[in-house]
mmCIF file of C-alpha atoms in Angstrom:
data_model
loop_
_atom_site.group_PDB
_atom_site.id
_atom_site.type_symbol
_atom_site.label_atom_id
_atom_site.label_comp_id
_atom_site.label_asym_id
_atom_site.label_seq_id
_atom_site.Cartn_x
_atom_site.Cartn_y
_atom_site.Cartn_z
ATOM 1 C CA UNK E 1 -11.103 -12.094 -7.704
ATOM 2 C CA UNK E 2 -14.519 -10.899 -6.442
ATOM 3 C CA UNK E 3 -13.592 -11.737 -2.946
ATOM 4 C CA UNK E 4 -10.100 -10.023 -3.124
ATOM 5 C CA UNK E 5 -11.664 -6.933 -4.569
ATOM 6 C CA UNK E 6 -14.609 -6.802 -1.908
ATOM 7 C CA UNK E 7 -11.927 -7.293 1.073
ATOM 8 C CA UNK E 8 -9.653 -4.753 -0.605
ATOM 9 C CA UNK E 9 -12.203 -1.836 -0.296
ATOM 10 C CA UNK E 10 -12.400 -1.492 3.403
ATOM 11 C CA UNK E 11 -8.514 -1.019 3.598
ATOM 12 C CA UNK E 12 -9.372 2.481 2.440
ATOM 13 C CA UNK E 13 -11.709 3.594 5.209
ATOM 14 C CA UNK E 14 -11.194 1.350 8.355
ATOM 15 C CA UNK E 15 -8.567 3.462 9.994
ATOM 16 C CA UNK E 16 -10.497 6.809 8.948
ATOM 17 C CA UNK E 17 -13.951 5.019 10.468
ATOM 18 C CA UNK E 18 -12.041 4.409 13.717
ATOM 19 C CA UNK E 19 -10.667 7.789 13.946
ATOM 20 C CA UNK E 20 -14.008 9.362 13.462
ATOM 21 C CA UNK E 21 -15.511 6.942 16.010
ATOM 22 C CA UNK E 22 -13.013 7.476 18.637
ATOM 23 C CA UNK E 23 -12.470 11.189 17.810
ATOM 24 C CA UNK E 24 -16.047 12.086 18.207
ATOM 25 C CA UNK E 25 -16.338 10.878 21.922
ATOM 26 C CA UNK E 26 -12.622 11.207 23.155
ATOM 27 C CA UNK E 27 -10.971 13.879 20.951
ATOM 28 C CA UNK E 28 -8.587 13.346 18.038
ATOM 29 C CA UNK E 29 -5.509 13.270 20.245
ATOM 30 C CA UNK E 30 -6.876 9.835 21.807
ATOM 31 C CA UNK E 31 -8.144 8.759 18.403
ATOM 32 C CA UNK E 32 -4.646 9.180 16.917
ATOM 33 C CA UNK E 33 -3.282 7.015 19.542
ATOM 34 C CA UNK E 34 -5.795 4.243 18.839
ATOM 35 C CA UNK E 35 -5.380 4.469 15.097
ATOM 36 C CA UNK E 36 -1.646 4.193 15.518
ATOM 37 C CA UNK E 37 -2.361 0.913 17.383
ATOM 38 C CA UNK E 38 -4.539 -0.164 14.777
ATOM 39 C CA UNK E 39 -1.996 0.530 12.103
ATOM 40 C CA UNK E 40 0.919 -0.938 14.084
ATOM 41 C CA UNK E 41 -1.194 -4.153 14.410
ATOM 42 C CA UNK E 42 -1.972 -4.249 10.589
ATOM 43 C CA UNK E 43 1.993 -4.100 10.004
ATOM 44 C CA UNK E 44 2.548 -7.058 12.438
ATOM 45 C CA UNK E 45 -0.537 -9.101 10.829
ATOM 46 C CA UNK E 46 0.825 -8.594 7.304
ATOM 47 C CA UNK E 47 4.166 -10.168 8.286
ATOM 48 C CA UNK E 48 2.733 -12.981 10.294
ATOM 49 C CA UNK E 49 -0.076 -13.973 7.990
ATOM 50 C CA UNK E 50 2.268 -14.387 5.088
ATOM 51 C CA UNK E 51 4.585 -16.666 6.836
ATOM 52 C CA UNK E 52 1.807 -18.651 8.240
ATOM 53 C CA UNK E 53 -0.083 -19.023 4.852
ATOM 54 C CA UNK E 54 3.156 -20.346 3.434
ATOM 55 C CA UNK E 55 3.256 -23.082 6.158
ATOM 56 C CA UNK E 56 -0.571 -23.971 6.851
ATOM 57 C CA UNK E 57 -2.403 -22.802 3.665
ATOM 58 C CA UNK E 58 -4.929 -20.203 3.131
ATOM 59 C CA UNK E 59 -8.302 -21.273 4.697
ATOM 60 C CA UNK E 60 -7.005 -21.727 8.384
ATOM 61 C CA UNK E 61 -4.990 -18.695 8.464
ATOM 62 C CA UNK E 62 -7.349 -16.258 6.844
ATOM 63 C CA UNK E 63 -10.451 -17.631 8.600
ATOM 64 C CA UNK E 64 -8.539 -17.374 11.779
ATOM 65 C CA UNK E 65 -7.668 -13.774 11.109
ATOM 66 C CA UNK E 66 -11.241 -12.811 10.339
ATOM 67 C CA UNK E 67 -12.357 -14.514 13.714
ATOM 68 C CA UNK E 68 -9.663 -12.254 15.468
ATOM 69 C CA UNK E 69 -10.623 -9.083 13.592
ATOM 70 C CA UNK E 70 -14.411 -9.476 14.203
ATOM 71 C CA UNK E 71 -14.232 -10.138 17.816
ATOM 72 C CA UNK E 72 -11.595 -7.431 18.368
ATOM 73 C CA UNK E 73 -13.404 -4.775 16.245
ATOM 74 C CA UNK E 74 -16.716 -5.585 18.247
ATOM 75 C CA UNK E 75 -14.895 -4.909 21.491
ATOM 76 C CA UNK E 76 -13.341 -1.849 20.137
ATOM 77 C CA UNK E 77 -16.732 -0.261 19.372
ATOM 78 C CA UNK E 78 -18.444 -1.230 22.678
ATOM 79 C CA UNK E 79 -15.263 -0.052 24.399
ATOM 80 C CA UNK E 80 -15.672 3.279 22.878
ATOM 81 C CA UNK E 81 -19.411 3.476 23.379
ATOM 82 C CA UNK E 82 -18.822 2.778 27.074
ATOM 83 C CA UNK E 83 -15.954 5.395 27.524
ATOM 84 C CA UNK E 84 -13.628 2.751 28.431
ATOM 85 C CA UNK E 85 -10.007 3.926 29.279
ATOM 86 C CA UNK E 86 -7.499 4.579 26.473
ATOM 87 C CA UNK E 87 -5.541 1.429 27.196
ATOM 88 C CA UNK E 88 -8.251 -0.942 26.925
ATOM 89 C CA UNK E 89 -9.268 0.769 23.434
ATOM 90 C CA UNK E 90 -5.730 0.531 22.450
ATOM 91 C CA UNK E 91 -5.763 -3.128 23.452
ATOM 92 C CA UNK E 92 -8.805 -3.799 21.300
ATOM 93 C CA UNK E 93 -7.425 -1.925 18.246
ATOM 94 C CA UNK E 94 -4.053 -3.674 17.965
ATOM 95 C CA UNK E 95 -5.784 -7.102 17.302
ATOM 96 C CA UNK E 96 -8.173 -5.584 14.939
ATOM 97 C CA UNK E 97 -5.151 -4.546 12.706
ATOM 98 C CA UNK E 98 -3.494 -7.913 13.226
ATOM 99 C CA UNK E 99 -6.624 -9.663 12.215
ATOM 100 C CA UNK E 100 -7.000 -7.818 8.930
ATOM 101 C CA UNK E 101 -7.149 -10.637 6.286
ATOM 102 C CA UNK E 102 -4.330 -10.214 4.001
ATOM 103 C CA UNK E 103 -6.234 -11.655 0.650
ATOM 104 C CA UNK E 104 -3.979 -9.607 -1.878
ATOM 105 C CA UNK E 105 -0.794 -11.803 -1.416
ATOM 106 C CA UNK E 106 -2.670 -15.226 -1.393
ATOM 107 C CA UNK E 107 -4.488 -14.032 -4.667
ATOM 108 C CA UNK E 108 -1.085 -13.172 -6.173
ATOM 109 C CA UNK E 109 0.255 -16.607 -4.944
ATOM 110 C CA UNK E 110 -2.719 -18.456 -6.752
ATOM 111 C CA UNK E 111 -2.067 -16.669 -10.022
ATOM 112 C CA UNK E 112 1.235 -18.470 -10.299
ATOM 113 C CA UNK E 113 -0.555 -21.610 -10.747
ATOM 114 C CA UNK E 114 -3.827 -20.286 -12.463
ATOM 115 C CA UNK E 115 -2.295 -18.105 -15.099
ATOM 116 C CA UNK E 116 0.619 -18.601 -17.607
ATOM 117 C CA UNK E 117 3.643 -16.577 -17.049
ATOM 118 C CA UNK E 118 3.034 -14.171 -19.946
ATOM 119 C CA UNK E 119 -0.355 -13.084 -18.155
ATOM 120 C CA UNK E 120 1.021 -12.780 -14.588
ATOM 121 C CA UNK E 121 2.177 -9.167 -14.907
ATOM 122 C CA UNK E 122 -1.106 -7.948 -16.343
ATOM 123 C CA UNK E 123 -2.523 -9.479 -13.172
ATOM 124 C CA UNK E 124 -0.048 -7.606 -10.988
ATOM 125 C CA UNK E 125 -1.277 -4.369 -12.523
ATOM 126 C CA UNK E 126 -4.764 -5.254 -11.737
ATOM 127 C CA UNK E 127 -3.511 -6.094 -8.097
ATOM 128 C CA UNK E 128 -1.970 -2.652 -7.916
ATOM 129 C CA UNK E 129 -5.016 -0.827 -9.255
ATOM 130 C CA UNK E 130 -7.150 -2.714 -6.629
ATOM 131 C CA UNK E 131 -4.950 -1.356 -3.653
ATOM 132 C CA UNK E 132 -4.887 2.195 -5.337
ATOM 133 C CA UNK E 133 -8.625 2.201 -5.856
ATOM 134 C CA UNK E 134 -9.300 1.218 -2.296
ATOM 135 C CA UNK E 135 -7.733 4.590 -1.241
ATOM 136 C CA UNK E 136 -10.094 6.410 -3.559
ATOM 137 C CA UNK E 137 -13.375 4.613 -3.256
ATOM 138 C CA UNK E 138 -12.954 3.681 0.388
ATOM 139 C CA UNK E 139 -13.607 7.157 1.851
ATOM 140 C CA UNK E 140 -16.562 7.550 -0.667
ATOM 141 C CA UNK E 141 -18.151 4.406 0.759
ATOM 142 C CA UNK E 142 -17.550 5.770 4.191
ATOM 143 C CA UNK E 143 -19.282 9.104 3.335
ATOM 144 C CA UNK E 144 -22.446 6.950 2.026
ATOM 145 C CA UNK E 145 -22.403 4.771 5.275
ATOM 146 C CA UNK E 146 -22.183 7.340 7.936
ATOM 147 C CA UNK E 147 -25.530 8.903 7.606
ATOM 148 C CA UNK E 148 -27.037 5.199 7.801
ATOM 149 C CA UNK E 149 -24.933 3.200 9.952
ATOM 150 C CA UNK E 150 -23.134 5.866 12.038
ATOM 151 C CA UNK E 151 -19.578 5.827 13.098
ATOM 152 C CA UNK E 152 -19.663 2.637 14.980
ATOM 153 C CA UNK E 153 -21.564 0.878 12.424
ATOM 154 C CA UNK E 154 -19.203 2.041 9.810
ATOM 155 C CA UNK E 155 -16.242 0.253 11.752
ATOM 156 C CA UNK E 156 -18.263 -2.781 11.611
ATOM 157 C CA UNK E 157 -19.466 -2.490 8.028
ATOM 158 C CA UNK E 158 -15.744 -2.477 7.092
ATOM 159 C CA UNK E 159 -14.963 -5.459 9.174
ATOM 160 C CA UNK E 160 -17.904 -7.181 7.521
ATOM 161 C CA UNK E 161 -16.654 -6.242 3.977
ATOM 162 C CA UNK E 162 -13.321 -7.877 4.914
ATOM 163 C CA UNK E 163 -15.069 -10.984 6.257
ATOM 164 C CA UNK E 164 -17.250 -11.650 3.297
ATOM 165 C CA UNK E 165 -14.434 -11.026 0.851
ATOM 166 C CA UNK E 166 -12.335 -13.447 2.707
ATOM 167 C CA UNK E 167 -15.057 -16.159 2.866
ATOM 168 C CA UNK E 168 -15.626 -15.720 -1.076
ATOM 169 C CA UNK E 169 -11.777 -16.131 -1.490
ATOM 170 C CA UNK E 170 -11.320 -19.242 0.610
ATOM 171 C CA UNK E 171 -14.525 -20.879 -0.728
ATOM 172 C CA UNK E 172 -13.424 -20.680 -4.372
ATOM 173 C CA UNK E 173 -12.035 -23.907 -6.028
ATOM 174 C CA UNK E 174 -8.638 -22.526 -6.747
ATOM 175 C CA UNK E 175 -8.120 -21.522 -3.225
ATOM 176 C CA UNK E 176 -9.362 -24.681 -2.027
ATOM 177 C CA UNK E 177 -6.879 -26.740 -4.335
ATOM 178 C CA UNK E 178 -3.769 -24.568 -3.572
ATOM 179 C CA UNK E 179 -1.454 -25.955 -1.129
ATOM 180 C CA UNK E 180 1.786 -24.174 -0.188
ATOM 181 C CA UNK E 181 4.853 -25.849 -1.533
ATOM 182 C CA UNK E 182 7.249 -27.611 0.886
ATOM 183 C CA UNK E 183 10.211 -25.205 1.900
ATOM 184 C CA UNK E 184 13.653 -26.658 1.486
ATOM 185 C CA UNK E 185 15.153 -26.195 4.834
ATOM 186 C CA UNK E 186 14.296 -23.861 7.787
ATOM 187 C CA UNK E 187 14.471 -20.077 7.165
ATOM 188 C CA UNK E 188 15.064 -17.959 10.338
ATOM 189 C CA UNK E 189 14.083 -14.745 8.148
ATOM 190 C CA UNK E 190 11.837 -16.141 5.861
ATOM 191 C CA UNK E 191 11.467 -14.656 2.402
ATOM 192 C CA UNK E 192 14.200 -12.122 3.178
ATOM 193 C CA UNK E 193 16.922 -14.700 2.871
ATOM 194 C CA UNK E 194 16.675 -14.173 -0.833
ATOM 195 C CA UNK E 195 18.794 -11.277 -2.139
ATOM 196 C CA UNK E 196 16.224 -10.712 -4.992
ATOM 197 C CA UNK E 197 13.554 -10.100 -2.293
ATOM 198 C CA UNK E 198 15.475 -7.980 -0.203
ATOM 199 C CA UNK E 199 16.232 -5.663 -3.280
ATOM 200 C CA UNK E 200 12.553 -5.646 -4.351
ATOM 201 C CA UNK E 201 11.383 -5.045 -0.727
ATOM 202 C CA UNK E 202 13.812 -1.894 -0.569
ATOM 203 C CA UNK E 203 12.287 -0.523 -3.836
ATOM 204 C CA UNK E 204 8.631 -1.011 -2.263
ATOM 205 C CA UNK E 205 9.886 0.808 0.622
ATOM 206 C CA UNK E 206 11.352 3.537 -1.888
ATOM 207 C CA UNK E 207 7.952 3.884 -3.456
ATOM 208 C CA UNK E 208 6.188 3.981 -0.279
ATOM 209 C CA UNK E 209 8.493 6.685 1.153
ATOM 210 C CA UNK E 210 7.914 8.927 -1.824
ATOM 211 C CA UNK E 211 4.185 8.441 -1.507
ATOM 212 C CA UNK E 212 4.063 9.564 1.994
ATOM 213 C CA UNK E 213 6.227 12.445 1.419
ATOM 214 C CA UNK E 214 4.350 13.756 -1.631
ATOM 215 C CA UNK E 215 0.963 13.555 -0.034
ATOM 216 C CA UNK E 216 1.793 15.638 2.939
ATOM 217 C CA UNK E 217 3.678 18.122 0.657
ATOM 218 C CA UNK E 218 0.413 18.419 -1.499
ATOM 219 C CA UNK E 219 -1.492 19.112 1.496
ATOM 220 C CA UNK E 220 0.990 21.686 2.525
ATOM 221 C CA UNK E 221 0.891 23.281 -0.838
ATOM 222 C CA UNK E 222 -2.908 23.927 -0.774
ATOM 223 C CA UNK E 223 -2.374 25.452 2.739
ATOM 224 C CA UNK E 224 0.429 27.667 1.558
ATOM 225 C CA UNK E 225 -1.518 28.903 -1.413
ATOM 226 C CA UNK E 226 -4.443 29.960 0.749
ATOM 227 C CA UNK E 227 -6.860 27.713 -1.054
ATOM 228 C CA UNK E 228 -7.633 24.118 0.446
ATOM 229 C CA UNK E 229 -9.239 22.949 -2.751
ATOM 230 C CA UNK E 230 -5.809 23.044 -4.357
ATOM 231 C CA UNK E 231 -4.806 19.971 -2.117
ATOM 232 C CA UNK E 232 -7.649 17.965 -3.604
ATOM 233 C CA UNK E 233 -6.410 18.964 -6.986
ATOM 234 C CA UNK E 234 -2.963 17.796 -6.488
ATOM 235 C CA UNK E 235 -4.093 14.502 -4.818
ATOM 236 C CA UNK E 236 -6.380 13.715 -7.860
ATOM 237 C CA UNK E 237 -3.342 14.509 -10.110
ATOM 238 C CA UNK E 238 -0.962 12.080 -8.367
ATOM 239 C CA UNK E 239 -3.680 9.496 -8.172
ATOM 240 C CA UNK E 240 -4.765 9.912 -11.784
ATOM 241 C CA UNK E 241 -1.056 9.663 -12.966
ATOM 242 C CA UNK E 242 -0.511 6.641 -10.838
ATOM 243 C CA UNK E 243 -3.521 4.582 -12.232
ATOM 244 C CA UNK E 244 -2.794 5.605 -15.859
ATOM 245 C CA UNK E 245 0.788 4.520 -15.476
ATOM 246 C CA UNK E 246 -0.222 1.288 -13.813
ATOM 247 C CA UNK E 247 -2.737 0.515 -16.614
ATOM 248 C CA UNK E 248 -0.495 1.514 -19.436
ATOM 249 C CA UNK E 249 2.655 -0.198 -18.169
ATOM 250 C CA UNK E 250 0.940 -3.552 -16.956
ATOM 251 C CA UNK E 251 -0.765 -3.956 -20.456
ATOM 252 C CA UNK E 252 2.322 -3.699 -22.584
ATOM 253 C CA UNK E 253 5.145 -6.122 -23.522
ATOM 254 C CA UNK E 254 8.574 -5.046 -22.351
ATOM 255 C CA UNK E 255 12.132 -6.205 -23.152
ATOM 256 C CA UNK E 256 15.415 -5.772 -21.333
ATOM 257 C CA UNK E 257 16.676 -5.806 -17.953
ATOM 258 C CA UNK E 258 14.076 -5.162 -15.241
ATOM 259 C CA UNK E 259 16.487 -3.286 -12.641
ATOM 260 C CA UNK E 260 17.417 -0.997 -15.726
ATOM 261 C CA UNK E 261 13.760 -0.287 -16.281
ATOM 262 C CA UNK E 262 13.133 0.509 -12.623
ATOM 263 C CA UNK E 263 16.084 2.827 -12.594
ATOM 264 C CA UNK E 264 14.555 4.667 -15.431
ATOM 265 C CA UNK E 265 11.142 4.793 -13.636
ATOM 266 C CA UNK E 266 12.668 6.274 -10.317
ATOM 267 C CA UNK E 267 14.929 8.686 -12.299
ATOM 268 C CA UNK E 268 11.945 10.177 -14.091
ATOM 269 C CA UNK E 269 10.062 10.174 -10.721
ATOM 270 C CA UNK E 270 12.967 12.044 -9.103
ATOM 271 C CA UNK E 271 13.246 14.588 -11.937
ATOM 272 C CA UNK E 272 9.426 15.208 -11.726
ATOM 273 C CA UNK E 273 9.856 15.847 -8.067
ATOM 274 C CA UNK E 274 12.620 18.390 -8.643
ATOM 275 C CA UNK E 275 10.275 20.067 -11.110
ATOM 276 C CA UNK E 276 7.403 20.057 -8.609
ATOM 277 C CA UNK E 277 9.725 21.465 -5.927
ATOM 278 C CA UNK E 278 10.525 24.257 -8.380
ATOM 279 C CA UNK E 279 6.665 24.915 -8.937
ATOM 280 C CA UNK E 280 6.097 24.967 -4.959
ATOM 281 C CA UNK E 281 8.266 28.067 -4.655
ATOM 282 C CA UNK E 282 6.065 29.942 -6.551
ATOM 283 C CA UNK E 283 2.851 28.274 -5.945
ATOM 284 C CA UNK E 284 1.084 31.195 -4.230
ATOM 285 C CA UNK E 285 1.880 33.458 -7.247
ATOM 286 C CA UNK E 286 -1.092 32.372 -9.547
ATOM 287 C CA UNK E 287 -2.750 29.457 -11.426
ATOM 288 C CA UNK E 288 0.154 29.015 -13.728
ATOM 289 C CA UNK E 289 2.422 27.796 -10.960
ATOM 290 C CA UNK E 290 -0.498 25.532 -9.582
ATOM 291 C CA UNK E 291 -0.842 24.156 -13.091
ATOM 292 C CA UNK E 292 3.037 23.377 -13.297
ATOM 293 C CA UNK E 293 2.840 21.617 -9.842
ATOM 294 C CA UNK E 294 -0.365 19.535 -11.116
ATOM 295 C CA UNK E 295 1.746 18.544 -14.238
ATOM 296 C CA UNK E 296 4.741 17.347 -12.201
ATOM 297 C CA UNK E 297 2.555 15.221 -9.815
ATOM 298 C CA UNK E 298 0.803 13.582 -12.729
ATOM 299 C CA UNK E 299 4.418 12.645 -13.970
ATOM 300 C CA UNK E 300 5.448 11.471 -10.647
ATOM 301 C CA UNK E 301 2.341 9.135 -10.600
ATOM 302 C CA UNK E 302 3.033 8.073 -14.240
ATOM 303 C CA UNK E 303 6.625 7.050 -13.155
ATOM 304 C CA UNK E 304 5.770 5.482 -9.781
ATOM 305 C CA UNK E 305 2.646 3.480 -10.533
ATOM 306 C CA UNK E 306 4.761 1.144 -12.697
ATOM 307 C CA UNK E 307 7.424 0.612 -10.119
ATOM 308 C CA UNK E 308 4.932 -0.952 -7.919
ATOM 309 C CA UNK E 309 3.617 -3.312 -10.812
ATOM 310 C CA UNK E 310 7.368 -4.367 -11.550
ATOM 311 C CA UNK E 311 8.067 -4.925 -7.881
ATOM 312 C CA UNK E 312 5.005 -7.219 -7.413
ATOM 313 C CA UNK E 313 5.553 -9.118 -10.796
ATOM 314 C CA UNK E 314 9.405 -9.900 -9.973
ATOM 315 C CA UNK E 315 8.961 -10.594 -6.320
ATOM 316 C CA UNK E 316 7.233 -14.081 -7.147
ATOM 317 C CA UNK E 317 10.383 -15.047 -9.474
ATOM 318 C CA UNK E 318 12.842 -14.341 -6.677
ATOM 319 C CA UNK E 319 11.072 -15.550 -3.626
ATOM 320 C CA UNK E 320 12.370 -18.793 -2.080
ATOM 321 C CA UNK E 321 10.554 -22.002 -2.462
ATOM 322 C CA UNK E 322 7.808 -22.259 0.074
ATOM 323 C CA UNK E 323 8.035 -18.432 0.963
ATOM 324 C CA UNK E 324 5.875 -16.969 -2.003
ATOM 325 C CA UNK E 325 3.116 -15.496 0.261
ATOM 326 C CA UNK E 326 5.553 -14.281 2.840
ATOM 327 C CA UNK E 327 7.504 -12.407 0.043
ATOM 328 C CA UNK E 328 4.422 -10.744 -1.148
ATOM 329 C CA UNK E 329 3.217 -9.797 2.304
ATOM 330 C CA UNK E 330 6.894 -8.311 3.117
ATOM 331 C CA UNK E 331 6.919 -6.279 0.144
ATOM 332 C CA UNK E 332 3.468 -4.763 1.252
ATOM 333 C CA UNK E 333 4.485 -4.261 4.653
ATOM 334 C CA UNK E 334 7.760 -2.676 3.533
ATOM 335 C CA UNK E 335 5.499 0.023 1.326
ATOM 336 C CA UNK E 336 3.051 0.648 3.992
ATOM 337 C CA UNK E 337 5.781 1.110 6.836
ATOM 338 C CA UNK E 338 7.798 3.510 4.727
ATOM 339 C CA UNK E 339 4.702 5.472 3.525
ATOM 340 C CA UNK E 340 3.759 6.005 7.233
ATOM 341 C CA UNK E 341 7.478 7.082 8.016
ATOM 342 C CA UNK E 342 7.438 9.424 4.986
ATOM 343 C CA UNK E 343 4.273 10.868 6.285
ATOM 344 C CA UNK E 344 5.761 11.509 9.620
ATOM 345 C CA UNK E 345 8.795 12.980 8.392
ATOM 346 C CA UNK E 346 7.002 15.141 5.838
ATOM 347 C CA UNK E 347 5.159 16.788 8.558
ATOM 348 C CA UNK E 348 8.233 17.806 10.395
ATOM 349 C CA UNK E 349 9.955 19.079 7.268
ATOM 350 C CA UNK E 350 6.926 20.872 6.079
ATOM 351 C CA UNK E 351 6.713 22.894 9.315
ATOM 352 C CA UNK E 352 10.431 23.490 9.386
ATOM 353 C CA UNK E 353 11.337 24.150 5.747
ATOM 354 C CA UNK E 354 8.155 24.036 3.770
ATOM 355 C CA UNK E 355 6.653 21.828 1.010
ATOM 356 C CA UNK E 356 9.275 22.536 -1.678
ATOM 357 C CA UNK E 357 12.105 21.133 0.302
ATOM 358 C CA UNK E 358 9.761 18.112 1.230
ATOM 359 C CA UNK E 359 9.647 17.205 -2.486
ATOM 360 C CA UNK E 360 13.378 17.785 -2.941
ATOM 361 C CA UNK E 361 13.515 15.118 0.098
ATOM 362 C CA UNK E 362 11.251 12.758 -1.957
ATOM 363 C CA UNK E 363 13.326 13.116 -4.912
ATOM 364 C CA UNK E 364 16.359 12.102 -2.655
ATOM 365 C CA UNK E 365 14.495 9.007 -1.780
ATOM 366 C CA UNK E 366 14.156 8.245 -5.369
ATOM 367 C CA UNK E 367 17.824 8.444 -5.730
ATOM 368 C CA UNK E 368 18.456 5.937 -2.858
ATOM 369 C CA UNK E 369 16.208 3.438 -4.870
ATOM 370 C CA UNK E 370 18.444 3.998 -7.888
ATOM 371 C CA UNK E 371 21.674 3.504 -5.963
ATOM 372 C CA UNK E 372 20.209 0.106 -4.524
ATOM 373 C CA UNK E 373 19.500 -0.968 -8.111
ATOM 374 C CA UNK E 374 22.748 0.008 -9.341
ATOM 375 C CA UNK E 375 24.538 -1.927 -6.676
ATOM 376 C CA UNK E 376 22.407 -4.991 -6.359
ATOM 377 C CA UNK E 377 19.961 -4.934 -9.063
ATOM 378 C CA UNK E 378 21.769 -7.370 -11.210
ATOM 379 C CA UNK E 379 20.252 -10.205 -9.268
ATOM 380 C CA UNK E 380 16.836 -9.477 -10.696
ATOM 381 C CA UNK E 381 17.769 -10.330 -14.250
ATOM 382 C CA UNK E 382 16.295 -13.651 -14.265
ATOM 383 C CA UNK E 383 15.120 -14.080 -17.823
ATOM 384 C CA UNK E 384 16.261 -12.101 -20.867
ATOM 385 C CA UNK E 385 13.195 -13.077 -22.873
ATOM 386 C CA UNK E 386 10.086 -10.840 -23.509
ATOM 387 C CA UNK E 387 7.321 -10.854 -21.002
ATOM 388 C CA UNK E 388 4.456 -8.593 -19.951
ATOM 389 C CA UNK E 389 4.743 -5.874 -17.370
ATOM 390 C CA UNK E 390 8.074 -6.653 -15.661
ATOM 391 C CA UNK E 391 10.366 -8.827 -17.441
#
């Protein structure tokens, strides 16, 4: 767990440190291109590493990924310092992302053999918290590193944290003893051959899309109000709600069909988004409107946080034999990709129609998730008995 926690922290600031490094010397237009290459590489690495771990095990794949990332990141820093062409920097950024070691999914796979079934959903909540905390703590770590290590040193520090955390994970006794189960038959599309994995992945994408849309809408609301500090308050409200919802949901015992529970969660999130949209219409008319919007975003976080816990808890039960790690990484990749798409779409919508419409669009994404669950969610009803967090 210590290794996973350490390797999760730089997720929150590697991209930002690369953005600052390249932007300082080449401008933020070039920096955006380089960071886009880094992000695309990360998405590819998530999917590829998951399938390779299911086939070859943790140690070989994760240590190889670390070697790729360390070498590529070093070349990236040197290329920026040397004012190399943009194409060369991009050539270094892509493998830096591809080599980001995916320690979260293997840790979840280890839980299936280390923990009894009734404790795994609480562990899934902890895993979700680690990812959320990295988004909060990562930028704070970067702020502390920059005065001492500089921009290039901060990039290398992030890569070093990935490497040390990965070494701690693969050197642990459970990781050394874990071997991927033998898959029955050859799967052309991996974990996605399971209908249950496809449903859970779609819900993960819905959650990510909502997150991307809401984050940009919050920033736009701050700009609309004339006070940029409002955006920080709104970010904090969303993050606080998500953290509290994740902790509360993962610590309780739940009964009933998991798909129906996710319908309720997404329904509450959609209602809160509609309320938030109404608040944004009057967000520039005083503190009361801001207070309403803040409460709405806390409610959105309270509803969407448990969606992630439920998805990660369910995916291990619906993954095909021999594809568990790939199922986890597929879910993660879907969430990150949809968040990026949501962020991009929100920028356009905010410019053309304003943040209130952007929140309505996020509510519509939630309704898409509800529709998916209504049509295909019955396949997730694996066990009617009581379990923690997800079942």
